[in-house]
Amino acid sequence: MASAPRDHSSAAAIPSFTPDVFDHIPVPSLLSASHSSATWLYTTLAVVLALLALEQSVYRYKKRHLPGDNWTFPIIGKFADSMKPTMEGYLKQWNSGALSALSVFNILLTPLLTASRELCLPPCCTQIDVAPVKFNPSAIRMRSFIVMASSNEYSRKILNSPTHAEPCLVHSAKQILRPDNWVFLTGKVHVEYRRVLNGLFTRKALGIYVGIQDTIARKYLKQWLAEAAADPSPKPIMMTCRDMNMETSLRVFCGSHIDDDAAREIGEKYWSITVALELVNFPLAIPGTKVYRAIQCRKVALKHLETAAARSKRAMAAGKEPECMLDHWVHSMEEPSYKGRKDFSDLEMAMVVFSFLFASQDAMSSGLIYGFQHLADHPDILAKVRAEQDKARAGGDYERPVTLEMLDDMPYLRAFVRESLRVKPPVTMVPYKTTKAFPIAADYTVPAGSMVIPSFYNSLHDAEVFPEPDELLPERWLDPQGSANQNPKNYLVFGSGPHKCIGLEYAMMNMALVLADAVALCEFEHVKTEKSDKVQIIATLFPQDGCLMKFSPRHRS
């Protein structure tokens, strides 16, 4: 169809125009939208810059004159360094001063999120569908400002000042172990709780445990020898030692009240708990994170341990003899001389055992692995330990189970264990949180809410107390008048103060017993690599190469 002719001449009629005809129709203004967006952007930028400036000011105000970086990396501080800590980095920090400062997440995320939400969004942004962010602010509020104490004086002051600081282990510890776990108690409640638990590590109690420890140690040594016979190549013992310690701990703590499947499940899952208890981890317990996985593993473990506690109570009520720690605990509460609390629930007993698993699985495994490495690397010390074994085992009766009395006759081995733990302490520091301003020095007060971390390494390598501090010298512990024995305040392997390791005798006994059986039954060789003397820090210290060992049966004349 032909189009109608159009007049394009300049004389074409112009339609009449009424100014308010289109006034009721909204016409978007690009200029006004752009102006609103720019205002919002500049306001947000100003708020962020102000917060970052505040962050630096707060850090410098808290740090004052302490050694440490003059400025902190915005928001995250030394978070990246803390994710993969090194012994060299720790030594540099400790050696920078008796007290030093650093920052990890020096500014809270909460104010930043709150500020951004309270800003007025421009009209052009109101149609953006932003899902609300759900989080627990307390999970993000990390103990960002950190004061490190490297001297014996300041470290002991932190450990022995419960009115100013309480243990927090690591930021994620309360999420993983549960905030109501006894290890986080303070004051009178903690003292009374600990008084009850001290009874689980008396000589009478240790006499129950030693037989279990010896049986499981021999079981694993035979397995290692059988595997070595099939394949004589060197193998790392890091995870196999952990497996042995897990089975030992579960059987010592729970006996037959925990079945094999439950013990296996706890053992398989516990590594997730270990890696989540590093000094710094992603703070939110959301699916896929280490902390989330650890919490799920804790739930599984506590379920099995609660069942064990209930079974132990029934067994003791039926008049059976104590065969494990839970039994000894339940049985001791019924003795006439017992004056402590008696109404422990299955869950409370399970949480205690769970906390003991944490200590025995990680610290004890580290100590045992380095014990093997140190013995193998020092043949002269190994020869002395072996000669002592031959003497203590009644003329070479190596099949006879080890007893407490036999361990009493092994002073050189016990001295070696103390020295090995001194040279390579499983735990080099334990974080505390200040509950109020802590005047730790005449010229410095740690702000309330800060993390304050006593270091043990420098105390254990003090040349005035331990001449040739990097050398492995068990003999230093055999002289009662020697500087090592005369300065117990420096031996901080197990901490100090109201939260000192409650199971130190058990831990040292287990290390000595396993090494005693290994020396008596096996020949072992440490295959050194360039990583053997380098440390990886996974909650506790381990050799970077996992400690490669070759085992073979010991041939005795």
XYZ file of C-alpha atoms in Angstrom:
557
model
C 0.000 0.000 0.000
C 1.403 3.376 -1.014
C 2.272 5.603 1.800
C 0.576 8.955 2.142
C 2.584 11.852 0.732
C 4.463 13.805 3.367
C 5.297 17.493 3.270
C 8.942 17.944 4.302
C 9.025 21.585 3.360
C 9.854 24.239 5.847
C 6.322 25.500 5.511
C 4.818 22.418 7.063
C 2.370 23.189 9.862
C 3.666 22.906 13.413
C 1.186 21.347 15.898
C 0.093 23.475 18.777
C 1.843 22.652 22.125
C 0.363 22.903 25.602
C 3.230 22.988 28.213
C 1.501 20.824 30.846
C 0.175 18.094 28.565
C 2.946 15.569 29.548
C 3.608 16.794 33.059
C 1.932 13.743 34.592
C 4.256 11.277 32.757
C 7.519 10.507 34.713
C 10.557 10.903 32.511
C 13.787 9.265 33.890
C 16.595 11.716 34.321
C 20.028 10.257 33.607
C 21.619 13.270 35.199
C 19.722 12.883 38.483
C 20.419 9.102 38.645
C 24.084 9.684 37.934
C 24.236 12.373 40.593
C 22.595 10.058 43.200
C 24.935 7.188 42.330
C 27.951 9.440 42.620
C 26.781 10.742 46.004
C 26.283 7.198 47.265
C 29.674 6.121 45.914
C 31.505 9.063 47.470
C 29.720 8.573 50.797
C 30.588 4.875 50.859
C 34.189 5.600 49.910
C 34.450 8.227 52.637
C 33.066 5.805 55.251
C 35.456 3.030 54.179
C 38.465 5.361 54.214
C 37.452 6.672 57.632
C 37.170 3.117 58.976
C 40.555 2.187 57.539
C 42.121 5.279 59.082
C 40.443 4.410 62.372
C 41.806 0.887 62.102
C 45.379 2.127 61.827
C 44.891 4.616 64.648
C 43.394 2.010 66.975
C 46.199 -0.440 66.177
C 48.914 2.125 66.862
C 47.175 3.262 70.046
C 46.985 -0.312 71.372
C 50.501 -1.187 70.234
C 52.139 1.910 71.733
C 55.892 1.322 72.037
C 55.915 -2.470 71.622
C 57.997 -4.004 68.840
C 55.936 -4.865 65.774
C 54.882 -3.376 62.465
C 54.195 0.352 62.640
C 51.242 -0.089 60.326
C 48.967 -3.060 59.816
C 47.717 -4.373 56.484
C 44.164 -3.045 56.020
C 41.419 -5.192 57.573
C 43.191 -8.574 57.516
C 46.488 -7.620 59.179
C 48.775 -10.662 59.278
C 45.936 -13.068 58.489
C 47.693 -14.401 55.370
C 50.893 -15.128 57.341
C 48.899 -16.770 60.119
C 47.178 -19.167 57.730
C 50.525 -20.864 57.059
C 52.661 -20.212 60.125
C 56.337 -21.107 60.146
C 58.738 -21.688 62.982
C 61.041 -19.077 61.476
C 58.251 -16.508 61.549
C 57.431 -17.287 65.178
C 61.085 -17.085 66.191
C 61.395 -13.703 64.500
C 58.373 -12.432 66.429
C 59.525 -13.882 69.763
C 63.033 -12.536 69.376
C 61.809 -9.026 68.559
C 61.143 -8.357 72.243
C 59.884 -9.745 75.535
C 56.514 -8.313 74.486
C 55.579 -7.614 70.881
C 52.410 -6.746 68.987
C 50.695 -7.785 65.785
C 47.258 -7.646 64.263
C 44.953 -10.153 62.588
C 41.610 -8.718 61.452
C 42.247 -5.512 63.365
C 38.852 -4.033 62.542
C 35.502 -5.694 63.097
C 33.463 -6.581 60.022
C 30.242 -5.768 61.872
C 30.605 -1.951 61.801
C 31.507 -2.054 58.122
C 28.445 -4.145 57.248
C 26.221 -2.020 59.456
C 27.490 1.194 57.918
C 26.922 -0.045 54.384
C 23.377 -1.157 55.191
C 22.448 2.125 56.828
C 23.597 4.194 53.867
C 20.705 5.489 51.724
C 20.859 3.666 48.384
C 20.175 5.780 45.314
C 16.856 5.279 43.469
C 18.576 3.530 40.564
C 19.794 0.804 42.941
C 16.518 0.060 44.716
C 15.554 -2.702 42.312
C 18.680 -4.751 43.022
C 17.634 -7.947 44.776
C 20.231 -8.401 47.513
C 19.692 -11.418 49.755
C 20.182 -10.545 53.423
C 23.485 -11.685 54.822
C 22.958 -13.932 57.829
C 25.874 -14.402 60.187
C 26.771 -14.521 63.822
C 28.666 -11.275 64.559
C 30.436 -12.867 67.509
C 31.937 -15.433 65.126
C 33.586 -12.642 63.140
C 34.704 -10.631 66.129
C 38.128 -12.218 66.243
C 40.648 -11.336 68.946
C 42.358 -9.156 66.438
C 44.961 -7.283 68.448
C 47.601 -9.710 69.713
C 50.382 -9.295 72.243
C 53.059 -11.986 72.162
C 55.050 -12.708 75.327
C 58.368 -14.456 74.746
C 60.145 -14.110 78.103
C 59.664 -16.540 80.961
C 58.578 -13.734 83.264
C 55.766 -12.444 81.060
C 54.674 -15.886 79.871
C 54.297 -17.141 83.426
C 52.513 -13.939 84.428
C 49.857 -14.545 81.770
C 49.449 -18.190 82.739
C 49.098 -17.276 86.412
C 46.752 -14.266 86.142
C 43.242 -15.763 85.947
C 41.647 -12.495 87.055
C 42.995 -10.740 83.946
C 43.155 -13.423 81.251
C 41.435 -16.695 80.407
C 42.480 -19.409 77.958
C 40.840 -19.261 74.569
C 43.180 -21.796 72.839
C 42.335 -20.583 69.334
C 39.477 -18.457 67.993
C 37.492 -21.478 66.816
C 38.084 -23.594 69.947
C 34.826 -22.753 71.707
C 32.863 -23.500 68.556
C 34.558 -26.874 68.177
C 34.932 -28.028 71.798
C 31.694 -26.266 72.877
C 31.744 -23.113 75.007
C 30.485 -25.055 78.043
C 33.459 -27.419 77.990
C 35.314 -27.527 81.296
C 38.572 -26.293 79.732
C 37.043 -22.819 79.394
C 35.859 -22.585 82.989
C 37.482 -20.070 85.319
C 37.472 -19.216 88.997
C 35.992 -21.385 91.718
C 33.965 -23.542 89.324
C 37.122 -24.445 87.416
C 39.050 -25.191 90.615
C 36.336 -27.560 91.859
C 36.020 -29.253 88.478
C 39.753 -29.733 88.230
C 39.932 -31.139 91.753
C 37.642 -33.964 90.625
C 39.568 -34.600 87.419
C 42.909 -34.717 89.248
C 41.745 -38.035 90.633
C 41.802 -39.489 87.115
C 45.596 -39.204 87.008
C 46.668 -40.538 90.396
C 49.188 -43.365 90.545
C 46.310 -45.745 91.261
C 44.566 -44.609 88.085
C 47.765 -44.748 86.023
C 48.186 -48.336 87.205
C 44.902 -49.178 85.453
C 45.920 -47.435 82.239
C 49.471 -48.753 81.839
C 48.394 -52.269 80.860
C 46.113 -50.926 78.126
C 48.868 -48.676 76.818
C 51.381 -51.527 76.698
C 48.998 -53.874 74.865
C 48.176 -51.355 72.143
C 51.802 -50.239 71.751
C 52.883 -53.850 71.130
C 49.991 -54.353 68.701
C 51.090 -51.413 66.543
C 54.789 -52.260 66.709
C 54.009 -55.754 65.411
C 51.962 -54.210 62.602
C 54.838 -51.905 61.664
C 57.276 -54.825 61.639
C 54.936 -56.893 59.449
C 54.493 -54.000 57.011
C 58.259 -53.445 56.934
C 58.842 -57.132 56.170
C 56.487 -56.861 53.183
C 57.893 -53.515 52.039
C 61.203 -52.421 53.625
C 61.128 -48.932 52.122
C 61.018 -46.036 54.627
C 57.549 -44.806 55.552
C 56.343 -41.713 57.417
C 55.138 -42.519 60.928
C 53.228 -39.299 61.535
C 49.752 -40.664 60.819
C 50.438 -44.174 62.108
C 51.564 -42.708 65.443
C 48.375 -40.664 65.526
C 46.350 -43.829 64.871
C 48.122 -45.605 67.717
C 47.574 -42.705 70.082
C 43.895 -42.447 69.156
C 43.262 -46.129 69.846
C 45.289 -45.933 73.050
C 43.400 -42.874 74.270
C 39.960 -44.230 73.436
C 40.667 -47.558 75.164
C 42.293 -45.912 78.188
C 39.453 -43.410 78.523
C 36.479 -45.594 77.537
C 37.641 -49.229 77.619
C 35.132 -51.664 76.133
C 32.321 -49.149 76.574
C 33.068 -47.812 73.102
C 32.737 -50.365 70.302
C 35.216 -50.850 67.475
C 33.073 -49.139 64.833
C 32.603 -46.052 66.998
C 36.318 -45.907 67.809
C 37.148 -46.240 64.120
C 34.731 -43.468 63.155
C 36.150 -41.078 65.760
C 39.699 -41.889 64.649
C 38.890 -41.292 60.988
C 37.146 -37.987 61.618
C 39.442 -36.532 64.258
C 41.958 -35.135 61.764
C 39.296 -32.601 60.722
C 39.244 -31.368 64.312
C 43.035 -31.091 64.454
C 43.358 -28.923 61.332
C 40.505 -26.685 62.501
C 42.333 -25.928 65.762
C 45.141 -24.042 64.066
C 45.858 -20.601 65.476
C 44.010 -18.850 62.649
C 41.210 -20.228 60.518
C 38.348 -18.801 58.499
C 36.085 -17.625 61.329
C 32.634 -18.651 60.074
C 31.330 -22.188 60.553
C 29.691 -22.474 57.142
C 29.604 -25.650 54.997
C 32.947 -26.343 53.365
C 35.095 -24.659 56.008
C 37.441 -26.448 58.393
C 35.552 -25.210 61.430
C 32.219 -26.473 60.085
C 33.645 -29.927 59.374
C 35.219 -30.042 62.824
C 31.913 -29.194 64.502
C 30.177 -32.030 62.648
C 32.940 -34.421 63.717
C 32.632 -33.239 67.315
C 28.913 -34.013 67.268
C 29.629 -37.557 66.100
C 32.380 -38.061 68.687
C 30.298 -36.722 71.583
C 27.414 -39.009 70.668
C 29.687 -42.057 70.942
C 31.370 -40.777 74.105
C 28.019 -40.100 75.795
C 27.057 -43.688 75.086
C 30.340 -44.852 76.630
C 29.716 -42.776 79.767
C 26.238 -44.256 80.176
C 27.572 -47.803 79.751
C 30.310 -47.158 82.308
C 27.771 -45.990 84.875
C 25.718 -49.134 84.344
C 28.798 -51.363 84.614
C 29.927 -49.772 87.871
C 26.388 -49.953 89.264
C 26.473 -53.682 88.490
C 29.568 -54.063 90.656
C 32.177 -54.572 87.941
C 35.828 -53.645 88.480
C 37.134 -50.427 86.846
C 38.865 -51.102 83.520
C 39.262 -47.578 82.122
C 39.217 -43.883 83.027
C 35.428 -43.527 82.902
C 35.068 -46.526 85.209
C 37.645 -45.147 87.621
C 35.819 -41.792 87.632
C 32.404 -43.323 88.324
C 33.784 -45.775 90.883
C 35.777 -43.131 92.780
C 32.660 -40.977 93.239
C 31.117 -43.804 95.274
C 34.063 -44.138 97.657
C 33.470 -42.899 101.240
C 36.456 -40.545 101.073
C 35.170 -38.771 97.949
C 34.000 -35.220 98.672
C 33.582 -33.705 95.224
C 30.660 -33.260 92.892
C 28.793 -36.435 91.883
C 26.076 -35.338 89.480
C 28.073 -35.401 86.225
C 25.806 -36.006 83.245
C 26.761 -38.318 80.391
C 27.343 -35.242 78.207
C 29.612 -33.575 80.765
C 31.709 -36.722 81.083
C 31.801 -37.024 77.287
C 33.051 -33.438 76.929
C 35.832 -34.092 79.437
C 36.949 -37.182 77.517
C 36.708 -35.215 74.261
C 38.989 -32.508 75.660
C 41.459 -35.188 76.784
C 41.394 -36.638 73.254
C 42.395 -33.248 71.879
C 45.391 -33.038 74.201
C 46.492 -36.658 73.866
C 45.932 -36.952 70.143
C 47.841 -33.873 69.041
C 50.416 -32.988 71.691
C 51.218 -36.590 72.595
C 51.526 -37.610 68.944
C 53.937 -34.757 68.272
C 56.039 -35.694 71.289
C 56.132 -39.381 70.339
C 57.092 -38.753 66.709
C 59.960 -36.490 67.715
C 60.904 -39.045 70.371
C 61.418 -41.658 67.662
C 63.294 -39.188 65.471
C 65.566 -38.012 68.284
C 66.427 -41.540 69.382
C 67.222 -42.674 65.859
C 69.321 -39.566 65.176
C 71.383 -40.052 68.372
C 72.723 -43.627 68.426
C 74.682 -42.967 71.619
C 71.494 -42.029 73.463
C 69.656 -44.969 71.891
C 72.352 -47.347 73.148
C 71.977 -46.043 76.714
C 68.184 -46.348 76.593
C 68.479 -49.883 75.227
C 70.969 -50.938 77.906
C 68.627 -49.608 80.567
C 65.769 -51.639 79.042
C 67.766 -54.837 79.182
C 68.428 -54.211 82.861
C 64.899 -53.141 83.805
C 63.207 -56.066 82.064
C 64.479 -58.788 84.369
C 67.254 -60.194 82.265
C 65.652 -59.611 78.878
C 62.052 -60.745 79.401
C 60.676 -58.536 76.632
C 57.264 -60.202 76.518
C 56.499 -59.180 80.071
C 54.050 -56.225 80.079
C 55.464 -52.920 81.251
C 54.312 -51.815 84.702
C 54.618 -48.571 86.654
C 57.328 -50.168 88.767
C 59.313 -51.038 85.648
C 59.003 -47.466 84.405
C 60.345 -46.299 87.765
C 63.478 -48.299 86.959
C 64.026 -46.397 83.692
C 65.375 -42.982 84.837
C 67.450 -42.435 81.704
C 64.464 -43.051 79.418
C 62.327 -40.673 81.461
C 65.119 -38.075 81.296
C 65.244 -38.542 77.522
C 61.488 -37.964 77.247
C 61.741 -34.717 79.228
C 64.651 -33.556 77.101
C 63.029 -34.483 73.792
C 59.935 -32.501 74.775
C 62.129 -29.544 75.742
C 64.009 -29.470 72.444
C 60.856 -29.854 70.337
C 57.892 -28.845 72.497
C 54.635 -30.034 70.911
C 52.918 -26.801 71.937
C 54.928 -23.602 71.634
C 52.238 -21.226 72.917
C 48.663 -21.122 74.239
C 46.489 -18.099 73.392
C 44.672 -16.314 76.197
C 42.090 -13.525 76.051
C 42.230 -10.544 78.379
C 38.972 -10.177 80.308
C 39.940 -6.669 81.383
C 42.881 -4.304 80.996
C 45.953 -6.298 81.975
C 48.929 -4.307 83.391
C 51.456 -6.907 82.321
C 54.471 -4.576 82.601
C 55.231 -1.340 84.392
C 55.110 0.546 81.093
C 52.457 -1.403 79.198
C 48.858 -2.537 79.732
C 47.259 -5.034 77.383
C 43.824 -3.704 76.336
C 40.742 -5.642 77.414
C 39.445 -8.075 74.800
C 42.873 -8.582 73.239
C 44.565 -11.889 72.626
C 47.694 -12.306 74.740
C 49.893 -15.285 73.929
C 52.545 -16.715 76.254
C 55.327 -18.456 74.349
C 57.121 -21.460 75.812
C 59.918 -21.900 73.295
C 62.307 -19.231 74.601
C 61.910 -20.439 78.188
C 62.758 -23.978 77.075
C 65.798 -22.773 75.119
C 67.195 -20.359 77.695
C 70.965 -20.886 77.572
C 71.401 -19.816 81.202
C 69.126 -22.627 82.401
C 69.843 -25.127 79.628
C 73.456 -24.766 78.427
C 73.726 -25.715 74.748
C 69.948 -25.309 74.508
C 69.602 -26.772 71.011
C 71.461 -29.962 71.923
C 69.660 -33.095 73.086
C 71.253 -33.873 76.467
C 69.151 -36.198 78.686
C 71.923 -36.168 81.306
C 70.987 -32.628 82.288
C 67.905 -34.081 84.033
C 69.814 -36.731 86.002
C 71.550 -34.221 88.285
C 69.114 -32.982 90.978
C 71.384 -29.984 91.559
C 71.732 -29.143 87.867
C 70.295 -25.919 86.463
C 67.512 -27.795 84.611
C 66.100 -29.325 87.793
C 66.748 -26.208 89.850
C 64.697 -24.019 87.517
C 61.335 -25.782 87.073
C 59.741 -22.442 86.185
C 61.428 -22.670 82.778
C 60.007 -26.072 81.923
C 56.766 -24.840 80.368
C 56.107 -27.860 78.129
C 52.855 -28.448 80.021
C 52.132 -24.813 80.846
C 51.789 -23.319 84.315
C 49.168 -21.977 86.673
C 45.519 -22.983 87.143
C 45.243 -24.351 83.598
C 48.460 -26.382 83.589
C 48.075 -29.666 81.691
C 46.219 -32.013 84.006
C 47.439 -35.167 82.273
C 51.171 -34.468 82.107
C 52.120 -37.649 84.003
C 49.910 -39.717 81.706
C 51.399 -38.128 78.574
C 55.010 -38.652 79.644
C 54.246 -42.198 80.782
C 52.713 -43.058 77.408
C 55.681 -41.656 75.483
C 58.146 -43.541 77.678
C 56.204 -46.787 77.443
C 55.889 -46.774 73.640
C 59.565 -45.903 73.188
C 60.565 -48.542 75.747
C 58.701 -51.245 73.835
C 60.035 -49.997 70.506
C 63.641 -50.022 71.736
C 63.234 -53.485 73.237
C 61.503 -55.087 70.257
C 62.694 -53.194 67.162
C 65.597 -51.760 65.279
C 64.659 -48.491 63.632
C 66.394 -46.065 61.318
C 65.438 -42.489 60.526
C 65.817 -41.732 56.824
C 66.662 -38.042 56.733
C 65.437 -35.671 54.050
C 65.901 -31.954 53.554
C 62.596 -31.489 55.391
C 63.376 -33.665 58.411
C 64.521 -30.771 60.576
C 61.902 -28.359 59.253
C 58.702 -27.943 61.205
C 55.112 -27.918 60.052
C 52.645 -26.430 62.507
C 49.254 -28.181 62.572
C 47.958 -27.206 66.015
C 51.198 -28.818 67.285
C 54.667 -29.351 65.774
C 55.502 -32.149 63.331
C 58.429 -32.823 60.973
C 57.604 -31.618 57.483
C 58.447 -34.987 55.942
C 56.316 -36.927 58.437
C 59.412 -38.630 59.937
C 60.466 -41.393 57.534
C 61.433 -44.541 59.433
C 62.552 -48.080 58.609
C 61.682 -50.800 61.136
C 63.059 -54.311 61.545
C 62.958 -56.908 64.364
C 65.615 -56.558 67.014
C 67.996 -59.534 67.026
C 69.234 -60.207 70.543
C 72.111 -62.485 71.425
